[in-house]
Coordinates of C-alpha atoms in Angstrom, one line a residue:
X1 CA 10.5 10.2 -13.5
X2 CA 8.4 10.9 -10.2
X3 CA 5.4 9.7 -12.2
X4 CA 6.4 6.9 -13.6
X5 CA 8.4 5.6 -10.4
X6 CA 4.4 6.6 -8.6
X7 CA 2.9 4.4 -11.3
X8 CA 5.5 1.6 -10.8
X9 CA 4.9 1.5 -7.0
X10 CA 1.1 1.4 -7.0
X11 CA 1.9 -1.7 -9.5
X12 CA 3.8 -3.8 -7.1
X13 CA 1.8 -2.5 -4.1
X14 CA -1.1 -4.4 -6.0
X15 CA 0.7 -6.9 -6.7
X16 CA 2.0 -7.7 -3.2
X17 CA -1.6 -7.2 -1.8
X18 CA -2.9 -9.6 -4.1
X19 CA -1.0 -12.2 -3.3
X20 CA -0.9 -11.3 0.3
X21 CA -4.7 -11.7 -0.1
X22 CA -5.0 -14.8 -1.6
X23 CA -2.6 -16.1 1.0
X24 CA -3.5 -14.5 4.1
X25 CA -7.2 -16.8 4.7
X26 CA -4.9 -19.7 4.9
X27 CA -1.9 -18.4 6.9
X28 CA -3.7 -15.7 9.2
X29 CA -3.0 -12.1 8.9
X30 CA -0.5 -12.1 11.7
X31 CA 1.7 -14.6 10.1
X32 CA 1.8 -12.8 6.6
X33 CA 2.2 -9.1 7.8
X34 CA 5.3 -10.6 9.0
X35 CA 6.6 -12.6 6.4
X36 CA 5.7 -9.3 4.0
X37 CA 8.1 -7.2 6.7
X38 CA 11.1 -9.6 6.6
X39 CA 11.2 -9.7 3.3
X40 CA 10.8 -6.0 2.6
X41 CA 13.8 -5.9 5.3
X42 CA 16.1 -8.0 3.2
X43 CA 15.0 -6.0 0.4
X44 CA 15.8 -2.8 2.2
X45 CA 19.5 -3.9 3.7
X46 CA 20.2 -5.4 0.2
X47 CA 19.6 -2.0 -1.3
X48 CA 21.7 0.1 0.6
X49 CA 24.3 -2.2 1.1
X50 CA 24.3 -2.6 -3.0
X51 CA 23.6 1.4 -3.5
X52 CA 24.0 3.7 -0.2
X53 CA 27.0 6.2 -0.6
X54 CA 27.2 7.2 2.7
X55 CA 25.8 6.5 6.0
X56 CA 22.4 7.0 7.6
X57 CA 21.4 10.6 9.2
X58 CA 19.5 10.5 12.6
X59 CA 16.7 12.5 10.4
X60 CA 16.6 9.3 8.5
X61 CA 16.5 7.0 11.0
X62 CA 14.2 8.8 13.1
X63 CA 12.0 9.2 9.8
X64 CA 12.2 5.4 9.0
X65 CA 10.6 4.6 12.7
X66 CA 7.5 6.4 12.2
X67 CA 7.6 4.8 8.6
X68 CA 7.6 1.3 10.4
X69 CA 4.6 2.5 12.9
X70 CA 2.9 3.1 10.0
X71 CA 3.8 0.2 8.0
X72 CA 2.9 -2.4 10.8
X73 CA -1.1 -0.7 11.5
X74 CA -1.4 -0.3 8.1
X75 CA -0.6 -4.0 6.9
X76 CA -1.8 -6.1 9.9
X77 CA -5.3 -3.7 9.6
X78 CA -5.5 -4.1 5.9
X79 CA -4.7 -8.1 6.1
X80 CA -7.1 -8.0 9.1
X81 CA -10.3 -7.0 7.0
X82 CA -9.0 -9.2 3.9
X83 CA -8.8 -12.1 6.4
X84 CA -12.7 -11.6 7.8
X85 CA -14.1 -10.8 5.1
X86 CA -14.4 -7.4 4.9
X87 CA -12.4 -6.3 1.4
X88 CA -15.5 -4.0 0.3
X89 CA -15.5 -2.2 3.7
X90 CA -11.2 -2.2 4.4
X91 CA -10.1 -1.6 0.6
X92 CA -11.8 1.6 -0.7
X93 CA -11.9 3.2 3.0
X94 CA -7.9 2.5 3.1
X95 CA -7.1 3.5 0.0
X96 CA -8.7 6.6 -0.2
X97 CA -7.5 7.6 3.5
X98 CA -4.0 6.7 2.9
X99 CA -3.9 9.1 -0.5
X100 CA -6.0 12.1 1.1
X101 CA -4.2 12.7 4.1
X102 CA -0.3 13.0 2.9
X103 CA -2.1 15.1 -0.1
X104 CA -3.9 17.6 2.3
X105 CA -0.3 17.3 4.4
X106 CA 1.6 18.0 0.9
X107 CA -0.2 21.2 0.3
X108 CA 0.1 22.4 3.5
X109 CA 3.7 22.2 3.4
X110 CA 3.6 24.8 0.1
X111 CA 3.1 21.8 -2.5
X112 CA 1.9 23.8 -5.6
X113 CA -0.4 22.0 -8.2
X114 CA -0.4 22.8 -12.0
X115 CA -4.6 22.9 -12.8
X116 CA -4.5 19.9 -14.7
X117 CA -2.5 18.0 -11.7
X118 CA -5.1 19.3 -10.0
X119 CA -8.3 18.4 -11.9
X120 CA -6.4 14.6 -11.8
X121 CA -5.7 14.6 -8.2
X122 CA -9.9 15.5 -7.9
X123 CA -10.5 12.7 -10.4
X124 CA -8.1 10.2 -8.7
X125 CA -9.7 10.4 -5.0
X126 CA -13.3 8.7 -6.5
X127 CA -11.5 6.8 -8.4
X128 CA -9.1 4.8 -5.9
X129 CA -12.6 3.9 -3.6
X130 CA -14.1 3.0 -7.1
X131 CA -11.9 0.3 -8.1
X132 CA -11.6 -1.6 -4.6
X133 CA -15.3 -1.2 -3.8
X134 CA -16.8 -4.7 -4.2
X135 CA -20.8 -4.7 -3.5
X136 CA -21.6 -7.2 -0.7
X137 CA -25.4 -7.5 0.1
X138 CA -24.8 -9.9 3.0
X139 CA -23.2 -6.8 4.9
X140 CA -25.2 -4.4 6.9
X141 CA -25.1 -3.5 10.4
X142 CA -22.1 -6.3 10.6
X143 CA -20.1 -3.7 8.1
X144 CA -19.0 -1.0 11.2
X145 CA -16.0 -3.5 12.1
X146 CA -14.8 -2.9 8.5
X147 CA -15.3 0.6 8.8
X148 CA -13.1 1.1 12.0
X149 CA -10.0 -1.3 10.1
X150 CA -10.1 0.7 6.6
X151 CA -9.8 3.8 8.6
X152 CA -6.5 2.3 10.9
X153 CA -5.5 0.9 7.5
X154 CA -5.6 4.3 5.3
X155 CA -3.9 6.0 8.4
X156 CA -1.1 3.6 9.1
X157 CA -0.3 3.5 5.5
X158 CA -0.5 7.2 5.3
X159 CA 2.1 7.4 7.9
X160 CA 4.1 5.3 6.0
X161 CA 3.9 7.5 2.9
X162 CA 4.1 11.1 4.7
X163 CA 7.3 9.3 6.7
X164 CA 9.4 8.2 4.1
X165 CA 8.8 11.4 2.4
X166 CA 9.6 13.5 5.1
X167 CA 13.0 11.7 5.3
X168 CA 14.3 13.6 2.2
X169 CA 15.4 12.5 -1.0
X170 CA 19.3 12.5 0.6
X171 CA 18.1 9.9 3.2
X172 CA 18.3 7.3 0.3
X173 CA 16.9 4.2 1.2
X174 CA 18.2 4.1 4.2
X175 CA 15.2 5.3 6.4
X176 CA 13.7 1.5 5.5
X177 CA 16.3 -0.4 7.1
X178 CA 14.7 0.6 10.7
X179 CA 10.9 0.8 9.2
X180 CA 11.0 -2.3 8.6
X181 CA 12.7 -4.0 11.1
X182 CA 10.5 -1.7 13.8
X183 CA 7.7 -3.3 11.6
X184 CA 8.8 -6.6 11.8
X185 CA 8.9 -6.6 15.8
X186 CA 5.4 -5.0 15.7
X187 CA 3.7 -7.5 14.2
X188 CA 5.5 -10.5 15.5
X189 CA 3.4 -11.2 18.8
X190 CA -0.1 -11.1 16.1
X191 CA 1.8 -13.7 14.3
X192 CA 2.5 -15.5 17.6
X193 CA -1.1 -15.8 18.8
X194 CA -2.3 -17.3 15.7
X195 CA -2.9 -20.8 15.3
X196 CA -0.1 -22.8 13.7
X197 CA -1.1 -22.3 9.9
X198 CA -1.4 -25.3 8.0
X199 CA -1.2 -25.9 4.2
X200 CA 2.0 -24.6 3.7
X201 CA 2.9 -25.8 0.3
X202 CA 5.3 -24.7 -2.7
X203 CA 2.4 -22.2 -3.7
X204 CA 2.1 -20.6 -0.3
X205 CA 5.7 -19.9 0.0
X206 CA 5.6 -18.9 -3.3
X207 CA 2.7 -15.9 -2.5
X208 CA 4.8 -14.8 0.2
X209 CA 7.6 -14.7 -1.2
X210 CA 5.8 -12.5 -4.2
X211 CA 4.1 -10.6 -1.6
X212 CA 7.0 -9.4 0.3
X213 CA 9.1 -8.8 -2.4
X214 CA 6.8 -6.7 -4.5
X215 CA 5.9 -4.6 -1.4
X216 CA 9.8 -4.2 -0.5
X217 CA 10.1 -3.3 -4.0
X218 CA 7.0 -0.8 -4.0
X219 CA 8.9 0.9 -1.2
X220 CA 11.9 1.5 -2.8
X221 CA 10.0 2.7 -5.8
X222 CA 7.6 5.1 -3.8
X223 CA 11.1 6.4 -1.8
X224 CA 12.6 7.0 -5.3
X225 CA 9.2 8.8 -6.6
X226 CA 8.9 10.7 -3.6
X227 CA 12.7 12.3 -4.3
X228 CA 12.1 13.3 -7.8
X229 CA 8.4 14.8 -7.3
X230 CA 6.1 16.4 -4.9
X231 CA 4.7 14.2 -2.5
X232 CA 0.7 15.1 -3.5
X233 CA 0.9 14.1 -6.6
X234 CA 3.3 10.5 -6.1
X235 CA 1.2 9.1 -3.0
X236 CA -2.1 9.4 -5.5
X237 CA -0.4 7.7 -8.2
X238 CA 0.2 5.2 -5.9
X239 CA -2.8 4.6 -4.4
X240 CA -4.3 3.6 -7.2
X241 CA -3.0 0.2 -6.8
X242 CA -5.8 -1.1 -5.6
X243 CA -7.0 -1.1 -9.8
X244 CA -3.9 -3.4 -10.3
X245 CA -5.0 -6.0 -7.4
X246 CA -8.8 -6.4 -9.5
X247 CA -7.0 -6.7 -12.3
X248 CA -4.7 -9.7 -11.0
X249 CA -7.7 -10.8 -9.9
X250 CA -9.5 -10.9 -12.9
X251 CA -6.3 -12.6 -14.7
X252 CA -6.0 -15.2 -12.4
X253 CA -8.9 -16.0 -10.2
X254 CA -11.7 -15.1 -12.8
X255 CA -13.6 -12.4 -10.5
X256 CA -15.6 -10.2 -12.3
X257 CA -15.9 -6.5 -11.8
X258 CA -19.1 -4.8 -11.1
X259 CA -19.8 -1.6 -12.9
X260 CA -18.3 0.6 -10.0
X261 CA -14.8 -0.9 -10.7
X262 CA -15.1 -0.9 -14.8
X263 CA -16.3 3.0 -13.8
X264 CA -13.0 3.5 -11.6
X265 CA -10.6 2.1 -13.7
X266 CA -11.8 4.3 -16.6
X267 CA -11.3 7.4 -13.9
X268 CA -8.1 6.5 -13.0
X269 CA -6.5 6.0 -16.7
X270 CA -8.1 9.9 -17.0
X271 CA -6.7 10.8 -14.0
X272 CA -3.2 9.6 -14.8
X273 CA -3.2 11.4 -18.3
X274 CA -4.3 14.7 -16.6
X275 CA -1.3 14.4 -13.9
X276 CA 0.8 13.5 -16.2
X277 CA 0.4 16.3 -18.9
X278 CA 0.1 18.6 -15.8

């Protein structure tokens, strides 16, 4: 179950980043990192009001602040580069940091790794940079801003992860309740000092709506994952959903993929078989 509950998250992670994405160039990164938060709050208070059998522990709580640090850096940094144009800088450098530090933090801990887990956790790492790494010839020397934003991005989102893991499986999902709200105020004064977006149609609410509820979903689905398995094997599962936003894109904006995605896609599929037979 902790595999397929990984698997599940990484595809509404993708899903909420692609149509944060598409949004965020109209709206500002500010603006949608917040709307993403709100909803993911709802989402949150919803679930333990429908499913929470007793009351929050200060572990949890304290747990679910650091897990809204991380949340905030990681989602206003990631929106950040999608917004200036830095995808093929931002996505494979936050991916990859955002799965490689809670793994190394996982084994430290006394996670233990079957060798076929292992040989698809080796496979995995390439594989997550491959399938968000999007060749752009126009950057050079103007790339090190990327650079410096993927990094922020992979380590606020590996907070996140290591966070709500570190809350414990009997937190439920309570430790999202203050993440998220903690989140919410975080990003609020980016949102502020944008300029008032315009465009706001029945489609834009529509991909922010999607976006926030897929990523409050992916939370949910990551804390679930995270209370069934070890932690070094869910988070790489689940950062591959970067292979689920090229896909979307694909579907439904007709982007190609250049031979470095077709070549990650293939590695993560191999991955996933070896982690799940290990």
């Amino acid at each position: 179950m902790a595999i397929l509950f990984g698997l599940l998250a990484a595809l509404a992670y993708g899903a909420s980043d692609f149509a944060a994405g598409v949004i965020g160039r109209r709206l500002g990164a500010g603006v949608v990192a917040l709307a993403v938060h709100l909803l993911a709050l709802l989402v949150a208070i919803a679930s333990v009001a429908l499913g929470a059998s007793h009351g929050p522990t200060t572990q949890a709580l304290a747990w679910g602040v650091a897990a809204g640090v991380g949340s905030a850096t990681g989602t206003l940094a990631l929106y950040r580069g999608f917004v200036v144009g830095r995808i093929s800088v931002v996505a494979p450098l936050s991916a990859v940091v955002a799965a490689a530090v809670p793994v190394l933090t996982g084994l430290a801990l006394g996670e233990h790794l079957s060798v076929l887990a292992g040989v698809g956790l080796v496979v995995a790492m390439p594989a997550i940079g491959l399938v968000s790494w999007q060749r752009d010839r126009s950057q050079t020397a103007s790339a090190r801003p990327g650079v410096a934003e993927g990094l922020v991005s992979g380590a606020g989102f590996a907070l996140l992860f290591i966070a709500l893991d570190r809350a414990g499986a009997d937190a439920g999902f309570w430790p999202l309740v203050p993440g998220m709200a903690l989140g919410s105020l975080l990003v609020l004064p980016f949102a502020l000092k944008e300029p008032r977006p315009g465009g706001i149609n029945g489609t834009a609410i529509g991909l922010l709506v999607a976006a926030g509820l897929f990523g409050g979903g992916a939370n949910l689905l990551f804390l679930a994952a995270t209370g069934r398995g070890q932690l070094s094997i869910v988070v790489v599962l689940t950062a591959l959903y970067p292979a689920v936003t090229i896909l979307l894109a694909r579907v439904f904006l007709g982007e190609q993929w250049n031979n470095a995605q077709a070549a990650g896609l293939v590695a993560a599929a191999i991955a996933i078989v070896l982690i799940t037979l290990g």
